[in-house]
PDB file of C-alpha atoms in Angstrom:
ATOM      1  CA  MET W 111     100.429  88.370 116.617  1.00  0.00           C
ATOM      2  CA  THR W 112     101.106  91.907 115.242  1.00  0.00           C
ATOM      3  CA  THR W 113      98.647  94.568 113.999  1.00  0.00           C
ATOM      4  CA  MET W 114      98.290  96.248 110.991  1.00  0.00           C
ATOM      5  CA  THR W 115      98.121 100.220 111.109  1.00  0.00           C
ATOM      6  CA  THR W 116      95.475 102.767 110.662  1.00  0.00           C
ATOM      7  CA  ALA W 117      91.908 101.298 108.612  1.00  0.00           C
ATOM      8  CA  LEU W 118      92.296 101.033 104.983  1.00  0.00           C
ATOM      9  CA  SER W 119      89.174 102.599 103.756  1.00  0.00           C
ATOM     10  CA  ASP W 120      88.261 105.480 101.892  1.00  0.00           C
ATOM     11  CA  VAL W 121      91.766 106.253 101.316  1.00  0.00           C
ATOM     12  CA  ARG W 122      92.474 109.206  99.013  1.00  0.00           C
ATOM     13  CA  PRO W 123      94.610 108.403  95.328  1.00  0.00           C
ATOM     14  CA  ILE W 124      98.206 108.217  95.688  1.00  0.00           C
ATOM     15  CA  GLY W 125      99.352 111.319  93.522  1.00  0.00           C
ATOM     16  CA  GLU W 126      97.233 113.542  95.415  1.00  0.00           C
ATOM     17  CA  GLN W 127      98.497 112.553  98.859  1.00  0.00           C
ATOM     18  CA  LEU W 128     102.216 112.209  97.534  1.00  0.00           C
ATOM     19  CA  ARG W 129     101.595 116.083  96.233  1.00  0.00           C
ATOM     20  CA  ALA W 130      99.653 116.912 100.042  1.00  0.00           C
ATOM     21  CA  TRP W 131     102.920 115.542 101.665  1.00  0.00           C
ATOM     22  CA  ARG W 132     104.963 117.470  98.927  1.00  0.00           C
ATOM     23  CA  GLN W 133     103.564 120.584  99.856  1.00  0.00           C
ATOM     24  CA  ARG W 134     103.310 120.335 103.531  1.00  0.00           C
ATOM     25  CA  ARG W 135     107.162 119.699 103.353  1.00  0.00           C
ATOM     26  CA  ARG W 136     107.250 123.280 101.423  1.00  0.00           C
ATOM     27  CA  LEU W 137     109.314 121.248  97.944  1.00  0.00           C
ATOM     28  CA  SER W 138     108.710 121.938  94.958  1.00  0.00           C
ATOM     29  CA  GLN W 139     108.219 119.216  91.957  1.00  0.00           C
ATOM     30  CA  LEU W 140     111.830 119.794  91.213  1.00  0.00           C
ATOM     31  CA  GLU W 141     113.349 119.843  94.292  1.00  0.00           C
ATOM     32  CA  LEU W 142     111.350 116.365  95.540  1.00  0.00           C
ATOM     33  CA  ALA W 143     112.555 114.641  92.155  1.00  0.00           C
ATOM     34  CA  SER W 144     116.310 115.940  92.435  1.00  0.00           C
ATOM     35  CA  GLU W 145     116.390 114.967  95.988  1.00  0.00           C
ATOM     36  CA  ALA W 146     114.702 111.201  95.062  1.00  0.00           C
ATOM     37  CA  ASP W 147     116.469 110.857  92.029  1.00  0.00           C
ATOM     38  CA  VAL W 148     113.399 110.711  89.547  1.00  0.00           C
ATOM     39  CA  SER W 149     112.615 113.079  86.651  1.00  0.00           C
ATOM     40  CA  THR W 150     110.267 115.766  87.261  1.00  0.00           C
ATOM     41  CA  ARG W 151     107.979 114.887  84.512  1.00  0.00           C
ATOM     42  CA  HIS W 152     107.564 111.222  86.103  1.00  0.00           C
ATOM     43  CA  LEU W 153     106.632 112.651  89.533  1.00  0.00           C
ATOM     44  CA  SER W 154     104.379 115.140  88.039  1.00  0.00           C
ATOM     45  CA  PHE W 155     102.493 112.257  86.024  1.00  0.00           C
ATOM     46  CA  VAL W 156     102.284 110.268  89.309  1.00  0.00           C
ATOM     47  CA  GLU W 157     100.613 113.519  91.161  1.00  0.00           C
ATOM     48  CA  THR W 158      98.343 113.707  88.303  1.00  0.00           C
ATOM     49  CA  GLY W 159      97.412 109.996  88.002  1.00  0.00           C
ATOM     50  CA  ARG W 160      98.813 109.668  84.744  1.00  0.00           C
ATOM     51  CA  SER W 161     101.468 107.227  85.859  1.00  0.00           C
ATOM     52  CA  ALA W 162     101.206 104.496  88.206  1.00  0.00           C
ATOM     53  CA  PRO W 163     103.928 104.682  91.121  1.00  0.00           C
ATOM     54  CA  SER W 164     106.137 101.408  91.722  1.00  0.00           C
ATOM     55  CA  ARG W 165     106.122  99.854  95.117  1.00  0.00           C
ATOM     56  CA  GLU W 166     110.135 101.019  95.605  1.00  0.00           C
ATOM     57  CA  MET W 167     109.215 104.475  94.147  1.00  0.00           C
ATOM     58  CA  VAL W 168     106.198 105.165  96.967  1.00  0.00           C
ATOM     59  CA  LEU W 169     108.870 104.144  99.779  1.00  0.00           C
ATOM     60  CA  ARG W 170     111.820 106.563  98.245  1.00  0.00           C
ATOM     61  CA  LEU W 171     108.870 109.273  97.616  1.00  0.00           C
ATOM     62  CA  ALA W 172     108.005 108.583 101.239  1.00  0.00           C
ATOM     63  CA  GLU W 173     111.422 108.387 102.849  1.00  0.00           C
ATOM     64  CA  HIS W 174     112.830 111.877 101.352  1.00  0.00           C
ATOM     65  CA  LEU W 175     108.979 113.303 102.731  1.00  0.00           C
ATOM     66  CA  ASP W 176     109.781 112.097 106.149  1.00  0.00           C
ATOM     67  CA  VAL W 177     106.418 110.543 105.816  1.00  0.00           C
ATOM     68  CA  PRO W 178     105.346 108.664 109.214  1.00  0.00           C
ATOM     69  CA  LEU W 179     105.858 105.111 108.912  1.00  0.00           C
ATOM     70  CA  ARG W 180     101.711 104.649 109.599  1.00  0.00           C
ATOM     71  CA  ASP W 181     101.001 107.362 106.578  1.00  0.00           C
ATOM     72  CA  ARG W 182     103.571 105.131 104.217  1.00  0.00           C
ATOM     73  CA  ASN W 183     101.374 102.258 104.909  1.00  0.00           C
ATOM     74  CA  LEU W 184      98.141 104.322 103.531  1.00  0.00           C
ATOM     75  CA  LEU W 185     100.422 105.616 100.530  1.00  0.00           C
ATOM     76  CA  LEU W 186     101.507 101.727  99.619  1.00  0.00           C
ATOM     77  CA  VAL W 187      97.152 100.969  99.890  1.00  0.00           C
ATOM     78  CA  ALA W 188      96.377 103.953  98.335  1.00  0.00           C
ATOM     79  CA  ALA W 189      99.333 102.816  95.156  1.00  0.00           C
ATOM     80  CA  GLY W 190      97.837  99.059  95.006  1.00  0.00           C
ATOM     81  CA  TYR W 191     100.115  97.628  97.248  1.00  0.00           C
ATOM     82  CA  ALA W 192      99.911  95.833 100.447  1.00  0.00           C
ATOM     83  CA  PRO W 193     101.159  97.625 104.131  1.00  0.00           C
ATOM     84  CA  VAL W 194     104.987  96.948 104.950  1.00  0.00           C
ATOM     85  CA  PHE W 195     105.163  97.973 108.642  1.00  0.00           C
ATOM     86  CA  ASP W 196     103.736  96.639 111.584  1.00  0.00           C
ATOM     87  CA  GLU W 197     101.986  98.108 114.562  1.00  0.00           C
ATOM     88  CA  THR W 198     102.980  96.111 117.531  1.00  0.00           C
ATOM     89  CA  PRO W 199     101.336  96.366 120.763  1.00  0.00           C
ATOM     90  CA  ILE W 200     103.933  97.350 123.194  1.00  0.00           C
ATOM     91  CA  GLU W 201     102.770  94.555 125.630  1.00  0.00           C
ATOM     92  CA  GLU W 202     103.448  91.980 123.159  1.00  0.00           C
ATOM     93  CA  PRO W 203     106.108  89.116 123.634  1.00  0.00           C
ATOM     94  CA  ARG W 204     108.325  90.789 120.502  1.00  0.00           C
ATOM     95  CA  MET W 205     108.375  94.036 122.282  1.00  0.00           C
ATOM     96  CA  ASP W 206     110.319  92.399 125.485  1.00  0.00           C
ATOM     97  CA  THR W 207     113.359  94.162 124.160  1.00  0.00           C
ATOM     98  CA  VAL W 208     111.952  97.283 123.608  1.00  0.00           C
ATOM     99  CA  ARG W 209     110.477  97.363 127.177  1.00  0.00           C
ATOM    100  CA  ALA W 210     113.357  96.458 129.178  1.00  0.00           C
ATOM    101  CA  ALA W 211     115.421  99.492 126.838  1.00  0.00           C
ATOM    102  CA  LEU W 212     112.459 102.002 128.020  1.00  0.00           C
ATOM    103  CA  ARG W 213     113.042 100.695 131.796  1.00  0.00           C
ATOM    104  CA  GLN W 214     116.441 101.169 131.536  1.00  0.00           C
ATOM    105  CA  VAL W 215     116.730 104.481 130.901  1.00  0.00           C
ATOM    106  CA  LEU W 216     113.472 105.144 133.211  1.00  0.00           C
ATOM    107  CA  ASP W 217     115.244 103.837 135.869  1.00  0.00           C
ATOM    108  CA  GLY W 218     118.819 104.715 135.036  1.00  0.00           C
ATOM    109  CA  HIS W 219     117.471 108.547 135.255  1.00  0.00           C
ATOM    110  CA  GLU W 220     116.895 108.547 138.759  1.00  0.00           C
ATOM    111  CA  PRO W 221     116.206 110.391 141.139  1.00  0.00           C
ATOM    112  CA  TYR W 222     114.863 112.838 138.336  1.00  0.00           C
ATOM    113  CA  PRO W 223     111.652 112.535 136.201  1.00  0.00           C
ATOM    114  CA  ALA W 224     111.299 110.280 132.947  1.00  0.00           C
ATOM    115  CA  VAL W 225     108.543 109.486 131.039  1.00  0.00           C
ATOM    116  CA  VAL W 226     107.298 107.456 127.896  1.00  0.00           C
ATOM    117  CA  VAL W 227     105.011 109.007 125.409  1.00  0.00           C
ATOM    118  CA  ASP W 228     103.086 107.736 122.325  1.00  0.00           C
ATOM    119  CA  ARG W 229     102.320 110.074 119.566  1.00  0.00           C
ATOM    120  CA  PHE W 230      99.831 111.909 121.197  1.00  0.00           C
ATOM    121  CA  TRP W 231     101.690 112.554 124.271  1.00  0.00           C
ATOM    122  CA  ASN W 232      99.705 109.648 125.782  1.00  0.00           C
ATOM    123  CA  LEU W 233     101.809 108.060 129.279  1.00  0.00           C
ATOM    124  CA  ILE W 234     103.382 104.689 128.135  1.00  0.00           C
ATOM    125  CA  ASP W 235     105.672 104.235 131.338  1.00  0.00           C
ATOM    126  CA  ALA W 236     107.122 106.540 134.101  1.00  0.00           C
ATOM    127  CA  ASN W 237     109.576 106.395 136.638  1.00  0.00           C
ATOM    128  CA  GLY W 238     109.171 106.967 140.328  1.00  0.00           C
ATOM    129  CA  ALA W 239     110.392 110.255 140.632  1.00  0.00           C
ATOM    130  CA  ALA W 240     107.522 111.185 137.563  1.00  0.00           C
ATOM    131  CA  GLN W 241     105.159 110.870 140.288  1.00  0.00           C
ATOM    132  CA  LEU W 242     105.949 114.447 141.532  1.00  0.00           C
ATOM    133  CA  PHE W 243     104.053 115.899 138.429  1.00  0.00           C
ATOM    134  CA  MET W 244     100.891 113.760 139.085  1.00  0.00           C
ATOM    135  CA  GLU W 245     100.321 115.078 142.636  1.00  0.00           C
ATOM    136  CA  GLY W 246      97.091 116.627 143.706  1.00  0.00           C
ATOM    137  CA  ALA W 247      95.471 116.104 140.272  1.00  0.00           C
ATOM    138  CA  PRO W 248      92.164 114.520 140.275  1.00  0.00           C
ATOM    139  CA  PRO W 249      91.700 110.964 139.360  1.00  0.00           C
ATOM    140  CA  GLU W 250      89.799 111.242 136.062  1.00  0.00           C
ATOM    141  CA  LEU W 251      93.247 113.252 134.737  1.00  0.00           C
ATOM    142  CA  LEU W 252      95.122 110.247 135.644  1.00  0.00           C
ATOM    143  CA  GLN W 253      92.699 107.611 134.470  1.00  0.00           C
ATOM    144  CA  PRO W 254      94.306 105.882 130.966  1.00  0.00           C
ATOM    145  CA  PRO W 255      95.078 106.838 128.980  1.00  0.00           C
ATOM    146  CA  LEU W 256      96.997 109.662 131.167  1.00  0.00           C
ATOM    147  CA  ASN W 257      97.560 112.609 128.230  1.00  0.00           C
ATOM    148  CA  VAL W 258     100.924 114.167 129.656  1.00  0.00           C
ATOM    149  CA  LEU W 259     100.251 117.433 127.826  1.00  0.00           C
ATOM    150  CA  ARG W 260      96.276 117.366 129.255  1.00  0.00           C
ATOM    151  CA  LEU W 261      97.581 116.492 132.601  1.00  0.00           C
ATOM    152  CA  SER W 262      99.770 119.855 132.831  1.00  0.00           C
ATOM    153  CA  MET W 263      98.013 122.305 131.084  1.00  0.00           C
ATOM    154  CA  HIS W 264      94.271 121.374 132.727  1.00  0.00           C
ATOM    155  CA  PRO W 265      93.865 123.961 135.320  1.00  0.00           C
ATOM    156  CA  ASP W 266      93.102 121.023 138.129  1.00  0.00           C
ATOM    157  CA  GLY W 267      96.237 119.169 136.984  1.00  0.00           C
ATOM    158  CA  MET W 268      99.700 120.534 137.108  1.00  0.00           C
ATOM    159  CA  ALA W 269      99.112 124.101 135.823  1.00  0.00           C
ATOM    160  CA  LYS W 270      97.852 125.299 139.490  1.00  0.00           C
ATOM    161  CA  ASN W 271     101.399 124.460 140.489  1.00  0.00           C
ATOM    162  CA  ILE W 272     103.443 125.853 137.504  1.00  0.00           C
ATOM    163  CA  LEU W 273     105.164 129.166 138.326  1.00  0.00           C
ATOM    164  CA  ASN W 274     105.645 130.314 134.674  1.00  0.00           C
ATOM    165  CA  LEU W 275     102.086 128.547 133.409  1.00  0.00           C
ATOM    166  CA  ALA W 276     101.971 131.098 130.206  1.00  0.00           C
ATOM    167  CA  GLU W 277     105.495 130.479 128.760  1.00  0.00           C
ATOM    168  CA  TRP W 278     105.460 127.124 129.370  1.00  0.00           C
ATOM    169  CA  ARG W 279     101.952 126.391 127.760  1.00  0.00           C
ATOM    170  CA  ALA W 280     102.945 128.574 124.950  1.00  0.00           C
ATOM    171  CA  HIS W 281     106.221 126.701 124.098  1.00  0.00           C
ATOM    172  CA  MET W 282     103.891 123.041 124.714  1.00  0.00           C
ATOM    173  CA  ILE W 283     101.455 124.010 122.452  1.00  0.00           C
ATOM    174  CA  ASP W 284     103.784 125.773 119.757  1.00  0.00           C
ATOM    175  CA  ARG W 285     105.316 121.922 119.997  1.00  0.00           C
ATOM    176  CA  VAL W 286     102.052 120.592 119.510  1.00  0.00           C
ATOM    177  CA  ARG W 287     101.272 122.670 116.602  1.00  0.00           C
ATOM    178  CA  ARG W 288     104.662 121.834 114.743  1.00  0.00           C
ATOM    179  CA  HIS W 289     103.593 117.980 114.985  1.00  0.00           C
ATOM    180  CA  VAL W 290     100.407 118.828 113.593  1.00  0.00           C
ATOM    181  CA  ALA W 291     101.941 120.470 110.738  1.00  0.00           C
ATOM    182  CA  LEU W 292     104.418 117.795 110.436  1.00  0.00           C
ATOM    183  CA  THR W 293     101.526 114.979 110.339  1.00  0.00           C
ATOM    184  CA  ALA W 294      98.499 116.172 109.409  1.00  0.00           C
ATOM    185  CA  ASP W 295      97.026 113.990 112.389  1.00  0.00           C
ATOM    186  CA  SER W 296      93.365 114.904 113.017  1.00  0.00           C
ATOM    187  CA  ALA W 297      93.545 113.449 116.060  1.00  0.00           C
ATOM    188  CA  LEU W 298      96.336 115.292 117.344  1.00  0.00           C
ATOM    189  CA  THR W 299      94.882 118.455 115.452  1.00  0.00           C
ATOM    190  CA  GLN W 300      91.920 117.838 118.589  1.00  0.00           C
ATOM    191  CA  LEU W 301      94.546 117.493 121.026  1.00  0.00           C
ATOM    192  CA  TYR W 302      95.746 120.819 119.809  1.00  0.00           C
ATOM    193  CA  GLN W 303      92.242 122.733 120.269  1.00  0.00           C
ATOM    194  CA  GLU W 304      91.848 121.234 123.263  1.00  0.00           C
ATOM    195  CA  LEU W 305      94.954 122.397 125.018  1.00  0.00           C
ATOM    196  CA  ARG W 306      94.589 126.142 123.386  1.00  0.00           C
ATOM    197  CA  SER W 307      91.038 125.920 124.888  1.00  0.00           C
ATOM    198  CA  PHE W 308      92.053 125.760 128.534  1.00  0.00           C
ATOM    199  CA  PRO W 309      92.210 129.244 130.458  1.00  0.00           C
ATOM    200  CA  GLY W 310      95.280 131.018 129.919  1.00  0.00           C
ATOM    201  CA  ASP W 311      96.788 133.766 127.694  1.00  0.00           C
ATOM    202  CA  VAL W 312      98.693 132.351 124.821  1.00  0.00           C
ATOM    203  CA  GLY W 313      98.438 133.422 121.550  1.00  0.00           C
ATOM    204  CA  GLU W 314      99.492 132.107 118.258  1.00  0.00           C
ATOM    205  CA  ALA W 315     103.238 132.795 118.886  1.00  0.00           C
ATOM    206  CA  MET W 316     105.234 131.734 121.529  1.00  0.00           C
ATOM    207  CA  ALA W 317     105.870 133.690 124.754  1.00  0.00           C
ATOM    208  CA  PRO W 318     109.365 135.957 124.235  1.00  0.00           C
ATOM    209  CA  PRO W 319     112.293 134.857 126.442  1.00  0.00           C
ATOM    210  CA  ALA W 320     112.251 135.786 130.070  1.00  0.00           C
ATOM    211  CA  ASP W 321     115.240 135.717 132.084  1.00  0.00           C
ATOM    212  CA  HIS W 322     116.998 132.845 130.077  1.00  0.00           C
ATOM    213  CA  ASP W 323     117.484 132.262 126.717  1.00  0.00           C
ATOM    214  CA  VAL W 324     119.171 128.587 126.664  1.00  0.00           C
ATOM    215  CA  PHE W 325     115.949 127.316 127.404  1.00  0.00           C
ATOM    216  CA  VAL W 326     112.428 127.664 128.828  1.00  0.00           C
ATOM    217  CA  PRO W 327     112.299 126.054 132.037  1.00  0.00           C
ATOM    218  CA  LEU W 328     109.358 124.393 133.798  1.00  0.00           C
ATOM    219  CA  ARG W 329     108.990 126.047 137.200  1.00  0.00           C
ATOM    220  CA  MET W 330     106.657 124.843 139.625  1.00  0.00           C
ATOM    221  CA  ARG W 331     106.179 125.038 143.299  1.00  0.00           C
ATOM    222  CA  LEU W 332     105.493 121.389 145.403  1.00  0.00           C
ATOM    223  CA  ASP W 333     105.351 120.835 149.050  1.00  0.00           C
ATOM    224  CA  GLY W 334     106.431 124.710 149.319  1.00  0.00           C
ATOM    225  CA  ARG W 335     109.285 124.184 147.258  1.00  0.00           C
ATOM    226  CA  GLU W 336     110.383 126.101 143.922  1.00  0.00           C
ATOM    227  CA  LEU W 337     111.699 124.129 141.446  1.00  0.00           C
ATOM    228  CA  SER W 338     113.088 124.206 138.108  1.00  0.00           C
ATOM    229  CA  PHE W 339     113.095 121.886 135.334  1.00  0.00           C
ATOM    230  CA  PHE W 340     114.653 121.728 131.778  1.00  0.00           C
ATOM    231  CA  SER W 341     113.987 118.533 129.142  1.00  0.00           C
ATOM    232  CA  THR W 342     115.467 116.653 126.583  1.00  0.00           C
ATOM    233  CA  ILE W 343     113.457 113.762 124.124  1.00  0.00           C
ATOM    234  CA  ALA W 344     114.836 110.734 122.699  1.00  0.00           C
ATOM    235  CA  THR W 345     113.712 108.289 119.883  1.00  0.00           C
ATOM    236  CA  PHE W 346     114.756 104.574 118.596  1.00  0.00           C
ATOM    237  CA  GLY W 347     116.767 105.543 116.003  1.00  0.00           C
ATOM    238  CA  THR W 348     116.008 102.891 113.690  1.00  0.00           C
ATOM    239  CA  PRO W 349     112.573 101.771 113.793  1.00  0.00           C
ATOM    240  CA  VAL W 350     110.323  99.721 111.227  1.00  0.00           C
ATOM    241  CA  ASP W 351     107.429  99.149 113.694  1.00  0.00           C
ATOM    242  CA  ILE W 352     105.093 101.993 113.722  1.00  0.00           C
ATOM    243  CA  THR W 353     104.731 101.901 117.659  1.00  0.00           C
ATOM    244  CA  VAL W 354     108.620 102.239 118.209  1.00  0.00           C
ATOM    245  CA  ALA W 355     108.748 104.644 115.862  1.00  0.00           C
ATOM    246  CA  GLU W 356     106.132 106.655 117.733  1.00  0.00           C
ATOM    247  CA  LEU W 357     107.665 106.031 121.367  1.00  0.00           C
ATOM    248  CA  ALA W 358     109.516 109.062 122.835  1.00  0.00           C
ATOM    249  CA  ILE W 359     111.482 109.406 126.040  1.00  0.00           C
ATOM    250  CA  GLU W 360     111.169 112.688 128.006  1.00  0.00           C
ATOM    251  CA  SER W 361     113.902 113.237 130.693  1.00  0.00           C
ATOM    252  CA  PHE W 362     113.530 115.924 133.276  1.00  0.00           C
ATOM    253  CA  TYR W 363     116.806 116.976 134.683  1.00  0.00           C
ATOM    254  CA  PRO W 364     116.856 120.012 137.440  1.00  0.00           C
ATOM    255  CA  ALA W 365     117.705 123.212 136.330  1.00  0.00           C
ATOM    256  CA  ASP W 366     119.332 124.534 139.756  1.00  0.00           C
ATOM    257  CA  GLU W 367     121.132 123.163 142.703  1.00  0.00           C
ATOM    258  CA  ALA W 368     118.089 123.698 144.654  1.00  0.00           C
ATOM    259  CA  THR W 369     115.932 121.118 142.507  1.00  0.00           C
ATOM    260  CA  SER W 370     118.818 118.548 142.357  1.00  0.00           C
ATOM    261  CA  THR W 371     119.020 118.303 146.206  1.00  0.00           C
ATOM    262  CA  PHE W 372     115.042 118.340 146.072  1.00  0.00           C
ATOM    263  CA  LEU W 373     114.490 115.660 144.308  1.00  0.00           C
ATOM    264  CA  ARG W 374     117.625 113.226 145.686  1.00  0.00           C
ATOM    265  CA  GLU W 375     116.105 114.005 149.291  1.00  0.00           C
ATOM    266  CA  ARG W 376     112.548 112.765 148.234  1.00  0.00           C
ATOM    267  CA  ALA W 377     114.570 109.489 146.840  1.00  0.00           C
ATOM    268  CA  GLY W 378     116.439 108.970 150.033  1.00  0.00           C
ATOM    269  CA  TRP W 379     119.821 109.671 148.249  1.00  0.00           C
TER     270      TRP W 379
END
């Protein structure tokens, strides 16, 4: 069995939702109409409630507005249609292929850390090397659902070991801020506010670059050694299930030879 997405009660009118997504994407009616190959007049009528969009029109506009799958379901319901995107729990049998693919990526990245997170940065899976990020953290921060951003920025979590904490926090908080702007998700907004409430001098703007200009490293001290990482993020390319669409794999790489040596030695390589 698969489960449908977000509760579908108290749904705003379809025109109001489409207008909000268009404004969020900073598109004029003319720009969106041109991209979606519809008339500006018809789009205006849809937004004001004077015309009812077809199911295909809703999906076409949502595609051009890059609306997340779970919110496309809400748009369909608001327009009077059934949701079309399932949200399958990751542990269900039909997700076996997805879990196997994730595990292959995680194991293949050893001895370097890698994690799989959902849209809230809650930990779904991790490889053995990622345990180094959890060392010394109190049990309450490691209880499911373990939120990797909360773990990294909480003063009792990784924060006490991060050497460039202000710089790292500024960039991570800005990443969440951009996700909030893209999705308008209220739960993400709460996470953003929580992260900003942690001790530390982090303003609205990202910290200026230090002595590097390619990426912002994660610099931390562990077992008396200074480690430096950069990361990449991967997602599934053509998801049609909400759970799959919202998964992300963050893979950490050593930013210097000393970190690479430490990780290989730690893994017994």
